[in-house]
GROMACS .gro file of C-alpha atoms in nm:
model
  409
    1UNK     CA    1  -1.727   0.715   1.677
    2UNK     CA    2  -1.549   0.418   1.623
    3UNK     CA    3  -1.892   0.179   1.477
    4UNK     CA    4  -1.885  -0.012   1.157
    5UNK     CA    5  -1.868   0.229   0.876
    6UNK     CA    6  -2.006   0.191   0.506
    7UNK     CA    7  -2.306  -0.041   0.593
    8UNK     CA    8  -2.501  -0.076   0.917
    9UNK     CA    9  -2.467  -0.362   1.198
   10UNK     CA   10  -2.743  -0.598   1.053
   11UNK     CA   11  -2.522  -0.608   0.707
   12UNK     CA   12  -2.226  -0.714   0.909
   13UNK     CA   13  -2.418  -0.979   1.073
   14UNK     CA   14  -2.560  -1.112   0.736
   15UNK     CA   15  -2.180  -1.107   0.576
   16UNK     CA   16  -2.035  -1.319   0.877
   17UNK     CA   17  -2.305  -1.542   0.871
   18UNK     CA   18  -2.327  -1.584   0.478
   19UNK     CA   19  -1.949  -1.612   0.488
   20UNK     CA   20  -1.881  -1.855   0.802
   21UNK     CA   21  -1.559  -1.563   0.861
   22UNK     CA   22  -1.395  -1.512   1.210
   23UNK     CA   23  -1.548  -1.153   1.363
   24UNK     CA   24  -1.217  -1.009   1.343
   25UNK     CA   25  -1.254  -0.882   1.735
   26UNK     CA   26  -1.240  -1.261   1.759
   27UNK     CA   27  -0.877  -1.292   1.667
   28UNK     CA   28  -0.628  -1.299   1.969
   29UNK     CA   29  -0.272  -1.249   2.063
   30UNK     CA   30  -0.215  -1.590   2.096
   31UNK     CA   31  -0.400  -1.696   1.787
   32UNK     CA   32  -0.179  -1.440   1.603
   33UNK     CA   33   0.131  -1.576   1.713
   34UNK     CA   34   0.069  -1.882   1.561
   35UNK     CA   35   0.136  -1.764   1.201
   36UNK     CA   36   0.405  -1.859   0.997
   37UNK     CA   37   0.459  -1.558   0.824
   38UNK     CA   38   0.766  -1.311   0.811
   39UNK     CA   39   0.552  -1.041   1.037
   40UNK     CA   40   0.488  -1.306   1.357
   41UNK     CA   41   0.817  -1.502   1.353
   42UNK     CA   42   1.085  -1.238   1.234
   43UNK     CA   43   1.125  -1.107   1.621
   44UNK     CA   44   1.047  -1.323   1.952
   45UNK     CA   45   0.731  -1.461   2.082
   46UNK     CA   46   0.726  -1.185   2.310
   47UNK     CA   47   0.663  -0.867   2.048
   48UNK     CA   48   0.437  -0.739   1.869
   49UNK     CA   49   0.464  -0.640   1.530
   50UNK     CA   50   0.363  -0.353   1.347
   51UNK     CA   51   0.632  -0.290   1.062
   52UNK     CA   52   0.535  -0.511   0.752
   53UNK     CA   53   0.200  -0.456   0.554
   54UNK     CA   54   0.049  -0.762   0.651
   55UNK     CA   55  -0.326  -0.790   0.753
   56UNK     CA   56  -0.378  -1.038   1.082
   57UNK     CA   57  -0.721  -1.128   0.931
   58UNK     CA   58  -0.774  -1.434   0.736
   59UNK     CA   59  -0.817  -1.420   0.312
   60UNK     CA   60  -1.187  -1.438   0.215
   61UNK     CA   61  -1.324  -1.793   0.193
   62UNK     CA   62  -1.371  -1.811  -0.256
   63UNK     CA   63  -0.947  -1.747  -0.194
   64UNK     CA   64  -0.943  -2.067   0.087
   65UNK     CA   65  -1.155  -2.296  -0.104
   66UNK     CA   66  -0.920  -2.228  -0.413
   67UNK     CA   67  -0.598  -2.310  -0.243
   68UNK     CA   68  -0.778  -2.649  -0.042
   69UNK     CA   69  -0.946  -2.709  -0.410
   70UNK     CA   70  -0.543  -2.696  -0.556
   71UNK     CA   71  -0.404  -2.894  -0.250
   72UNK     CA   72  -0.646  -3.137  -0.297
   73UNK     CA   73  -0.628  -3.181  -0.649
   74UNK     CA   74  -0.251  -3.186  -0.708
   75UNK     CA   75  -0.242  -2.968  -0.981
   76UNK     CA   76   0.003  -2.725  -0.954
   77UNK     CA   77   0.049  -2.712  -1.307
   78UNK     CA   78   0.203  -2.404  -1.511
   79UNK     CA   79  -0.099  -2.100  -1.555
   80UNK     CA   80  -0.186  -2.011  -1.872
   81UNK     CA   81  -0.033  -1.648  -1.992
   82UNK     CA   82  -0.260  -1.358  -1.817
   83UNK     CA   83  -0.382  -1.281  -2.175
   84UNK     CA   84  -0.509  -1.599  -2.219
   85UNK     CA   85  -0.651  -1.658  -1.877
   86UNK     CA   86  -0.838  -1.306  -1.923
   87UNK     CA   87  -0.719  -1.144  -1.625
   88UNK     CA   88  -0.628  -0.857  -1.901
   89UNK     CA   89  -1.006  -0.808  -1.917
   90UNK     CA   90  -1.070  -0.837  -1.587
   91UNK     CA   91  -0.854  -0.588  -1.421
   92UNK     CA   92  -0.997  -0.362  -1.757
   93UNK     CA   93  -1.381  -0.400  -1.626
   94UNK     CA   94  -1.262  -0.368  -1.247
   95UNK     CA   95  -1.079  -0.036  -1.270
   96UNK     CA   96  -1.407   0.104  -1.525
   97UNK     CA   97  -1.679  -0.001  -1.289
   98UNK     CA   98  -1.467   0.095  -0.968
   99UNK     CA   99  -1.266   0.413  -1.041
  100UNK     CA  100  -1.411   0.496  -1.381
  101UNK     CA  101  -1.100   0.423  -1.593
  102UNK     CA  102  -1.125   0.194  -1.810
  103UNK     CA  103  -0.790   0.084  -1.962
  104UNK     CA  104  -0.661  -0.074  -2.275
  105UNK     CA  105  -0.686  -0.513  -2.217
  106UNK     CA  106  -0.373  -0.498  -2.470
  107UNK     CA  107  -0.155  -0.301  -2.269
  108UNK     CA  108  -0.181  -0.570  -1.968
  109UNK     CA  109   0.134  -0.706  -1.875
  110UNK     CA  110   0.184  -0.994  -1.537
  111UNK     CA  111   0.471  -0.980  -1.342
  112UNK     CA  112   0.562  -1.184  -1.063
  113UNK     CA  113   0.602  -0.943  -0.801
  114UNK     CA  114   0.517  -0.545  -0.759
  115UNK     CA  115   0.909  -0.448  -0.619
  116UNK     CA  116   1.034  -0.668  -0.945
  117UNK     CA  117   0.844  -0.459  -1.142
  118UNK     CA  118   0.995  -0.142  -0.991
  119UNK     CA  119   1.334  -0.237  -1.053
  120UNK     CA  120   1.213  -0.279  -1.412
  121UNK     CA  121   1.079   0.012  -1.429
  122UNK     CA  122   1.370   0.190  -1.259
  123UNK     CA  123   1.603   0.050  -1.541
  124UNK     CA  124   1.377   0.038  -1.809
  125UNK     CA  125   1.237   0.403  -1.790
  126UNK     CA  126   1.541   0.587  -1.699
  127UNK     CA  127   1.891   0.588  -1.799
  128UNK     CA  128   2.189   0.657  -1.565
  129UNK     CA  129   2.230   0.957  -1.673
  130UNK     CA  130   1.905   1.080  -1.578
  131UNK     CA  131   1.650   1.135  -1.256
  132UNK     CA  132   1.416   0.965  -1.074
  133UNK     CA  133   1.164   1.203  -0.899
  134UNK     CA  134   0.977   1.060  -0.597
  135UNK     CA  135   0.741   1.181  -0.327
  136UNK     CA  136   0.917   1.158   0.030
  137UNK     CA  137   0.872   0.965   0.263
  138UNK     CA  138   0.806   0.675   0.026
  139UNK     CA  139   0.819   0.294   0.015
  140UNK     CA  140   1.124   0.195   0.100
  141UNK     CA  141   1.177  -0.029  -0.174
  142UNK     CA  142   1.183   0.212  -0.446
  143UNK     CA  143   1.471   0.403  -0.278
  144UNK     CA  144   1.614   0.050  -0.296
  145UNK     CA  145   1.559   0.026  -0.654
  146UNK     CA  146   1.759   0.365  -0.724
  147UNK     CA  147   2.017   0.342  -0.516
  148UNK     CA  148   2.112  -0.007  -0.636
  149UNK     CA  149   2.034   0.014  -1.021
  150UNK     CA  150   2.269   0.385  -0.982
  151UNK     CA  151   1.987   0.619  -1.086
  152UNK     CA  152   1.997   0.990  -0.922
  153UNK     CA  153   1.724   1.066  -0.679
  154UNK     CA  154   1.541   1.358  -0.656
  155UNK     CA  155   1.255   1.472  -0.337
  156UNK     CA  156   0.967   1.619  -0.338
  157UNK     CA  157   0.899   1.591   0.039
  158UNK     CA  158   0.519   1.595   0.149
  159UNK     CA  159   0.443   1.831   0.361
  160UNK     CA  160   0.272   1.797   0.685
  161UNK     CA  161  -0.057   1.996   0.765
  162UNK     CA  162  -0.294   1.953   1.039
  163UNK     CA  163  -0.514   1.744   0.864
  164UNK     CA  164  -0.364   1.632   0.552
  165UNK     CA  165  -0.016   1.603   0.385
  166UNK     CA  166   0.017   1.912   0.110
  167UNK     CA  167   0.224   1.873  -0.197
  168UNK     CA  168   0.446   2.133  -0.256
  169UNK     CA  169   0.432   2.198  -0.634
  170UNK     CA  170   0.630   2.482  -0.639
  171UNK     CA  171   0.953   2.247  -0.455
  172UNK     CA  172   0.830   2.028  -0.731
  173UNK     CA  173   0.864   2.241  -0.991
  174UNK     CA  174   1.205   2.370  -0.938
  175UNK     CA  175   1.330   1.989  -0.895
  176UNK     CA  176   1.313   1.970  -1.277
  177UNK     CA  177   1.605   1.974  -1.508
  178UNK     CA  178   1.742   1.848  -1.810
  179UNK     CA  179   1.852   1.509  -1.671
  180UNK     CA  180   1.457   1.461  -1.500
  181UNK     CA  181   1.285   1.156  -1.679
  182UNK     CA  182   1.109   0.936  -1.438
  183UNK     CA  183   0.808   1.060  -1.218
  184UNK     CA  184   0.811   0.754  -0.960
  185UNK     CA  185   0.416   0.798  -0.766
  186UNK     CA  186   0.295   0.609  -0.520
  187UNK     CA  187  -0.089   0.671  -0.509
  188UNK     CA  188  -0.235   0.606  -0.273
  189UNK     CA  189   0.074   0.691  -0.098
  190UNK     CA  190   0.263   0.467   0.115
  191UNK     CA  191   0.366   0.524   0.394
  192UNK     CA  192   0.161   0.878   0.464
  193UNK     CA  193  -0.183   0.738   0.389
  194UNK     CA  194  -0.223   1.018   0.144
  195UNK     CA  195  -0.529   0.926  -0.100
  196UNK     CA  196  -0.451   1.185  -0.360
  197UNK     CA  197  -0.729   1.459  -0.502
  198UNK     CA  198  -0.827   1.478  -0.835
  199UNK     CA  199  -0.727   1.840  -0.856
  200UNK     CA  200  -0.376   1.742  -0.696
  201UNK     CA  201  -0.324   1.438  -0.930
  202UNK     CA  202  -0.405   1.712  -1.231
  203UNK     CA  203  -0.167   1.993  -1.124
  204UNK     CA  204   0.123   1.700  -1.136
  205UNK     CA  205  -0.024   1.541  -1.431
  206UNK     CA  206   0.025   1.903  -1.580
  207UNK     CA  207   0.410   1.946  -1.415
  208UNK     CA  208   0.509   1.596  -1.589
  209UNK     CA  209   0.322   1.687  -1.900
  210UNK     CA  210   0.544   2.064  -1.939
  211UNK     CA  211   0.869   1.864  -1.814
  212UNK     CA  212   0.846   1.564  -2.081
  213UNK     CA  213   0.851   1.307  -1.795
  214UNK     CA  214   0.715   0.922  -1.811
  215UNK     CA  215   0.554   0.800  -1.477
  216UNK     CA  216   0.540   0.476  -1.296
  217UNK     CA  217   0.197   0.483  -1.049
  218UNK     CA  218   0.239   0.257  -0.767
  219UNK     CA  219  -0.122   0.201  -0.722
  220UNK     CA  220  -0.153  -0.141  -0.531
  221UNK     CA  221  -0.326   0.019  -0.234
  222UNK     CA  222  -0.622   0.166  -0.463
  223UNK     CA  223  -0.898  -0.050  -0.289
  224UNK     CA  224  -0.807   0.070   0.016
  225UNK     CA  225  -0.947   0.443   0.095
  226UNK     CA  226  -1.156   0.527   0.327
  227UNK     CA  227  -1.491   0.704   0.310
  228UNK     CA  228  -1.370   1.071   0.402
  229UNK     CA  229  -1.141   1.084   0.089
  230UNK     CA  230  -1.360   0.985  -0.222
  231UNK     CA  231  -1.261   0.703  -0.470
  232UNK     CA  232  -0.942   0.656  -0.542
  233UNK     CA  233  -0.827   0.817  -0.895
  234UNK     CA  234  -0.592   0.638  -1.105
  235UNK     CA  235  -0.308   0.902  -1.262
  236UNK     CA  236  -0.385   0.755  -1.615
  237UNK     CA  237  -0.743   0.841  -1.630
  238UNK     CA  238  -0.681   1.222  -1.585
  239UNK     CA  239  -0.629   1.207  -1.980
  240UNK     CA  240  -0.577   1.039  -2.278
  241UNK     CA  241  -0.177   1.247  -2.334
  242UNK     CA  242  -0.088   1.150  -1.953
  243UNK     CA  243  -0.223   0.795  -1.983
  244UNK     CA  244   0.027   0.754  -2.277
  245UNK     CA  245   0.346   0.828  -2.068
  246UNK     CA  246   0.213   0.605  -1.741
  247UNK     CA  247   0.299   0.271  -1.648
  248UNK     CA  248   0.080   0.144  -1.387
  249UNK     CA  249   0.137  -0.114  -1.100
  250UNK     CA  250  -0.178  -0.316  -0.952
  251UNK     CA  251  -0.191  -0.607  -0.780
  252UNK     CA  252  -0.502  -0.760  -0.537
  253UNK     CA  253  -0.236  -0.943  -0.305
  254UNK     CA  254  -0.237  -0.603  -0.026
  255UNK     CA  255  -0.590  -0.513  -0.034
  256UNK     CA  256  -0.687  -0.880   0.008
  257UNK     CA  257  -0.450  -0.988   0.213
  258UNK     CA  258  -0.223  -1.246   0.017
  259UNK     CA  259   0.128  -1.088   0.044
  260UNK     CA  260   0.292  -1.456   0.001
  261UNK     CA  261   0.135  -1.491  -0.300
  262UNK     CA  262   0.354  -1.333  -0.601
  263UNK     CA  263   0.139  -1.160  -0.849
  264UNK     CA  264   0.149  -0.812  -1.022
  265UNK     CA  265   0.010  -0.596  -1.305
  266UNK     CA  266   0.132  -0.350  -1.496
  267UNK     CA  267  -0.018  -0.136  -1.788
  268UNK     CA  268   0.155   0.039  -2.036
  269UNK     CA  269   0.005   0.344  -2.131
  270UNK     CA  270   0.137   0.341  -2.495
  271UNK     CA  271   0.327   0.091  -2.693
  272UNK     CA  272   0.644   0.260  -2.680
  273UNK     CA  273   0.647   0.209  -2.289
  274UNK     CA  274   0.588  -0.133  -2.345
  275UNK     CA  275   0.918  -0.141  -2.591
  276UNK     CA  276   1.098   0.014  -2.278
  277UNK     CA  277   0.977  -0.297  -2.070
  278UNK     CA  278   1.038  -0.529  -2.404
  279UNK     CA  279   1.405  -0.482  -2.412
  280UNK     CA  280   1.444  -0.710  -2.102
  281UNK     CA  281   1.353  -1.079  -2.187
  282UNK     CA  282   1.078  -1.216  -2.025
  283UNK     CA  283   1.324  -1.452  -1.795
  284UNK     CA  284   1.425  -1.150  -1.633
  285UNK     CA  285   1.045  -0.987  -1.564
  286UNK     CA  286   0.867  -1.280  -1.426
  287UNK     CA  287   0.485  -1.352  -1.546
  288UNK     CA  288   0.216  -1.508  -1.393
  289UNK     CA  289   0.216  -1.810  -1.151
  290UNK     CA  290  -0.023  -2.082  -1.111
  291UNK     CA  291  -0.148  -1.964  -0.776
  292UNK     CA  292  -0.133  -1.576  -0.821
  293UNK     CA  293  -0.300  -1.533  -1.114
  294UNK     CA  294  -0.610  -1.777  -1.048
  295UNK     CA  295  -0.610  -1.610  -0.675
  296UNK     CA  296  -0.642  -1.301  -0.849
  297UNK     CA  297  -0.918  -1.382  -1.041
  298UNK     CA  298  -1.146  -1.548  -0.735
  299UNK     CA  299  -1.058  -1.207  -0.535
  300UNK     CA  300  -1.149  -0.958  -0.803
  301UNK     CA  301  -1.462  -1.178  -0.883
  302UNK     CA  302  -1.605  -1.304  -0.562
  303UNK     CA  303  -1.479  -1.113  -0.256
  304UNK     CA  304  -1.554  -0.757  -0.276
  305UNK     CA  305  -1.806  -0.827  -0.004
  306UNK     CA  306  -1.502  -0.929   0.182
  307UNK     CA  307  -1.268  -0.618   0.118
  308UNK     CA  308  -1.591  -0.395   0.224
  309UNK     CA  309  -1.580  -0.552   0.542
  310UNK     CA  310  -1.238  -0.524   0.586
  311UNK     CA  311  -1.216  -0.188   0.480
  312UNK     CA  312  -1.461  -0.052   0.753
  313UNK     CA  313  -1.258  -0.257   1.021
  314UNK     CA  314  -0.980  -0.094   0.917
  315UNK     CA  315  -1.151   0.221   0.928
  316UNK     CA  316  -1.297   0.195   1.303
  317UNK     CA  317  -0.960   0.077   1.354
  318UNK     CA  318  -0.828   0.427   1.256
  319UNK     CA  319  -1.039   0.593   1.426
  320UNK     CA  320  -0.966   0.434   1.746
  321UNK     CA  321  -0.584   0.467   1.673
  322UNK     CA  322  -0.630   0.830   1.609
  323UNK     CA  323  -0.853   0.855   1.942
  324UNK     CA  324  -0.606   0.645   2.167
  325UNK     CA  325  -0.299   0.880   2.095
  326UNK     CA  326  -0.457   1.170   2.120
  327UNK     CA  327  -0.583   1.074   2.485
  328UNK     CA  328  -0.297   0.883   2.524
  329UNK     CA  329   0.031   1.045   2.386
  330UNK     CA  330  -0.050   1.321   2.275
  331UNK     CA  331   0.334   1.446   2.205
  332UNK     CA  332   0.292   1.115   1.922
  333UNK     CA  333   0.187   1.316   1.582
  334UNK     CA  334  -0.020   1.124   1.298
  335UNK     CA  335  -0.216   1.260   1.034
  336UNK     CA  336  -0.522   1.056   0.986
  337UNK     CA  337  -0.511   0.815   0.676
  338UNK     CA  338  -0.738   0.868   0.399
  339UNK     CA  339  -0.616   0.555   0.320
  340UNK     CA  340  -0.393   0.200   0.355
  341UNK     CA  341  -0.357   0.047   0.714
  342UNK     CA  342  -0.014   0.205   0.750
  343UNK     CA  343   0.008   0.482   1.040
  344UNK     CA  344   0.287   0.723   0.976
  345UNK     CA  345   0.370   0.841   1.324
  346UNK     CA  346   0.582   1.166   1.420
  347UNK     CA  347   0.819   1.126   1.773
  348UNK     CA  348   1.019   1.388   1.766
  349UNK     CA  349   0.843   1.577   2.019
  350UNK     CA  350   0.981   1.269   2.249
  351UNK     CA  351   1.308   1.380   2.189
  352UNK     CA  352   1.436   1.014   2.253
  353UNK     CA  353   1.853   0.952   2.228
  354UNK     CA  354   1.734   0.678   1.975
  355UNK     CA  355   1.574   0.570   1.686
  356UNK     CA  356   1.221   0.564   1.805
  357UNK     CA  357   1.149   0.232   1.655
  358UNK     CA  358   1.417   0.082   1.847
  359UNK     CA  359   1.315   0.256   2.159
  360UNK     CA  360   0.974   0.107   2.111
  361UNK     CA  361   1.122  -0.203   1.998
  362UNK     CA  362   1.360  -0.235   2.309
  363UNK     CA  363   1.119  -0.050   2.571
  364UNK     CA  364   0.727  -0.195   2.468
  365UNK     CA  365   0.833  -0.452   2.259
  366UNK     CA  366   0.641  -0.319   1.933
  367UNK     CA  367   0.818  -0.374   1.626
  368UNK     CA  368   0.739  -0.087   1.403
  369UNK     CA  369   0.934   0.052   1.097
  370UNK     CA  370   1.193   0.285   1.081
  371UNK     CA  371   1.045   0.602   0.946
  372UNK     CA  372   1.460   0.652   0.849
  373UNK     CA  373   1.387   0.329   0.573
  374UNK     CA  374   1.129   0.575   0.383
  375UNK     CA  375   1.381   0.864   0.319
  376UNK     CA  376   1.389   1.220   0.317
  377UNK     CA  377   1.132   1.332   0.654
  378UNK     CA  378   1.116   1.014   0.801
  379UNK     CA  379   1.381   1.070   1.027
  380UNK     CA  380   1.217   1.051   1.424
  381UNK     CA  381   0.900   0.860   1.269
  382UNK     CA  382   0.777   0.496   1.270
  383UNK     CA  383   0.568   0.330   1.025
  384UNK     CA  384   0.269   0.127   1.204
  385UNK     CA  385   0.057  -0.154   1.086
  386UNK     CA  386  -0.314  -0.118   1.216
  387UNK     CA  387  -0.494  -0.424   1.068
  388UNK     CA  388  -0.531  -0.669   1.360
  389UNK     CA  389  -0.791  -0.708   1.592
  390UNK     CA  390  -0.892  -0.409   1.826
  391UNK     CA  391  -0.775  -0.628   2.128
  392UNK     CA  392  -0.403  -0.668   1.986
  393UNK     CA  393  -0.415  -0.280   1.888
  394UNK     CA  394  -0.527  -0.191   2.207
  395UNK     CA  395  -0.245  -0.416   2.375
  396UNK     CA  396   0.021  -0.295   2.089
  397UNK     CA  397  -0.063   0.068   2.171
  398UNK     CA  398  -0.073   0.014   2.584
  399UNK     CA  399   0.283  -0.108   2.588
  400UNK     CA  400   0.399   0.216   2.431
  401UNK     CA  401   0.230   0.449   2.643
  402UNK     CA  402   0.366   0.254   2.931
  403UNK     CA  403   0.730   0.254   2.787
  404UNK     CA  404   0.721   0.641   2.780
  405UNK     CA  405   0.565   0.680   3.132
  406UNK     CA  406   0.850   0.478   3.257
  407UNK     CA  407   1.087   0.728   3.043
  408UNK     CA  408   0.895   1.043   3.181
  409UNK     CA  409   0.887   0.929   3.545
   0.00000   0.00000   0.00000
């Protein structure tokens, strides 16, 4: 159950050998505590984390050899405008020959970072007297963005199933007004690990079309679905009229593993969305940066043999996560992800007297996220970061079944 997907064992073998990469079984606790980054130093040397989206395996090597290649060089010079440096055309031929869309080069924008580019949005696309609608639980940030630019929320909670998470159109339906404007998706969704069907996508492609609304399509997790939920489907492509009122956000920094690195996309749809965007000066909405945007390039160009390897990790990774609670703790309820390496975990059944990402933070010492951070529904849930090594996930998930057999007796 839990082999290599998407390509058999002697592929694997070829790709670690052609690529001099770590087997990611290799990588150990102690090895892992050794990063620098926010996820490994934020709380002591003695937990484990599991809140931010932060891969524990190393970038491909085309990304390594660039940054030793800048290092040794010196030149750290300013990067040539996106256009110019024909990442525009690029991301165009990337989204055609991997989801089939194949969007306008001219209505490429850079930003420096995906959550800058939702506050833009936020501000840009919807005045204060008018509504943001947004799929709960959601990234955190974008409840951040609302609440602090003043615009009005409005949920459309995801409903749990036994399988999958169901929309409920008809709750959607009846959230619209006269003061709804912004459609705010998150596709693939974060943190439910929702990949989104075309026939889903359509129905609220038709809702936004009826209502008059523009969208913003948080799509920076679109390499990352797995095998048993198709290709991902960008919102634009479903047609020319929808494409037209969508701004979408890409970036290669979370599939490929370069959080540190600031670099986003965004398309407009039309030119009048890009007017929306216009009216702040560029000062205010970033651009491209010498490291991001030639990072970019060497990952969409030379390491998709990389991000297929990672992605059936991930997978068997999953599928072990999915198999441990269920053997394990079995009053623990997730809803397998069709996509991202973010576990969205019920606890409710627990019935603790606390936040169960304190409990677990206190009790196993696992730092996960508060499912309270991601809104309406994630009260009594934890957001959980499977993309280490099997040995640290086995260790990360051991300490919480031993915290709650010390709570049970």
């Amino acid at each position: 159950m839990f082999a290599i997907k998407c390509f058999d064992v002697h592929f694997k073998v070829l790709y670690l050998i052609r690529h001099a990469v770590m087997n990611y079984d290799e990588i150990t606790l102690e090895q892992a505590q050794k990063s620098l980054g926010l996820k490994w130093t934020r709380y002591g040397p003695d937990v484990i984390p599991s809140w931010i989206a932060d891969m524990d395996y190393p970038v491909a090597n085309p990304i390594s050899d660039l940054l030793r290649s800048l290092a040794d060089s010196g030149d750290l010079s300013y990067a040539p405008n996106m256009h110019e440096g024909q990442l525009a055309q690029l991301f165009s031929q990337r989204m055609q020959n991997r989801f089939d869309w194949m969007p306008d080069p001219a209505g490429f924008d850079g930003m420096t970072d995906l959550v800058q580019a939702i506050y833009i949005a936020v501000t840009a696309l919807c005045e204060k007297d008018q509504q943001v609608i947004m799929q709960t639980p959601t990234y955190h940030p974008i409840l951040s963005a609302c609440r602090k630019m003043n615009r009005e929320m409005v949920f459309n909670p995801l409903v749990p199933s036994d399988n999958e998470w169901q929309i409920d159109f008809d709750q959607l339906r009846e959230c619209m007004g006269s003061k709804s404007r912004l459609f705010l998706l998150v596709n693939p969704h974060n943190p439910s690990g929702k990949a989104f069907r075309k026939d889903e996508l359509e129905t609220i492609a038709n809702i936004v079309l009826e209502n008059d609304l523009v969208v913003v399509s948080d799509e920076i997790h679109c390499d990352l679905v797995y095998s048993n939920a198709g290709p991902h489907i960008p919102f634009a492509s479903i047609s020319r009229e929808v494409a037209e009122r969508t701004v979408t956000f890409n970036s290669a920094t979370k599939s490929h593993n370069m959080g540190g690195i600031r670099c986003a996309i965004a398309h407009y749809g039309s030119e009048s969305l890009r007017k929306r965007f216009d009216r702040f000066p560029d000062g205010m909405r970033g651009g491209s940066n010498a490291i991001g945007n030639r990072a970019t390039r060497i990952a969409w160009e030379q390491c998709d043999d990389w991000l297929e390897y990672t992605i059936s990790y991930l997978e068997a990774n999953r599928d072990y996560f999915i198999d441990y609670l269920e053997k394990n703790m079995p009053d623990l309820r997730h809803i397998p992800n069709q996509s991202t390496f973010l576990a969205w975990v019920d606890c409710q059944k627990l019935c603790l007297d606390q936040d169960p990402a304190e409990f677990f933070l206190e009790k196993a010492k696992v730092a996960a996220y508060s499912g309270a951070q991601f809104g309406l529904g994630g009260e009594g849930c934890i957001r959980m970061n499977f993309a280490t090594s099997r040995s640290i996930l086995s260790e990360k998930l051991d300490r919480m079944k031993r915290s709650l057999d010390e709570v049970h007796g």
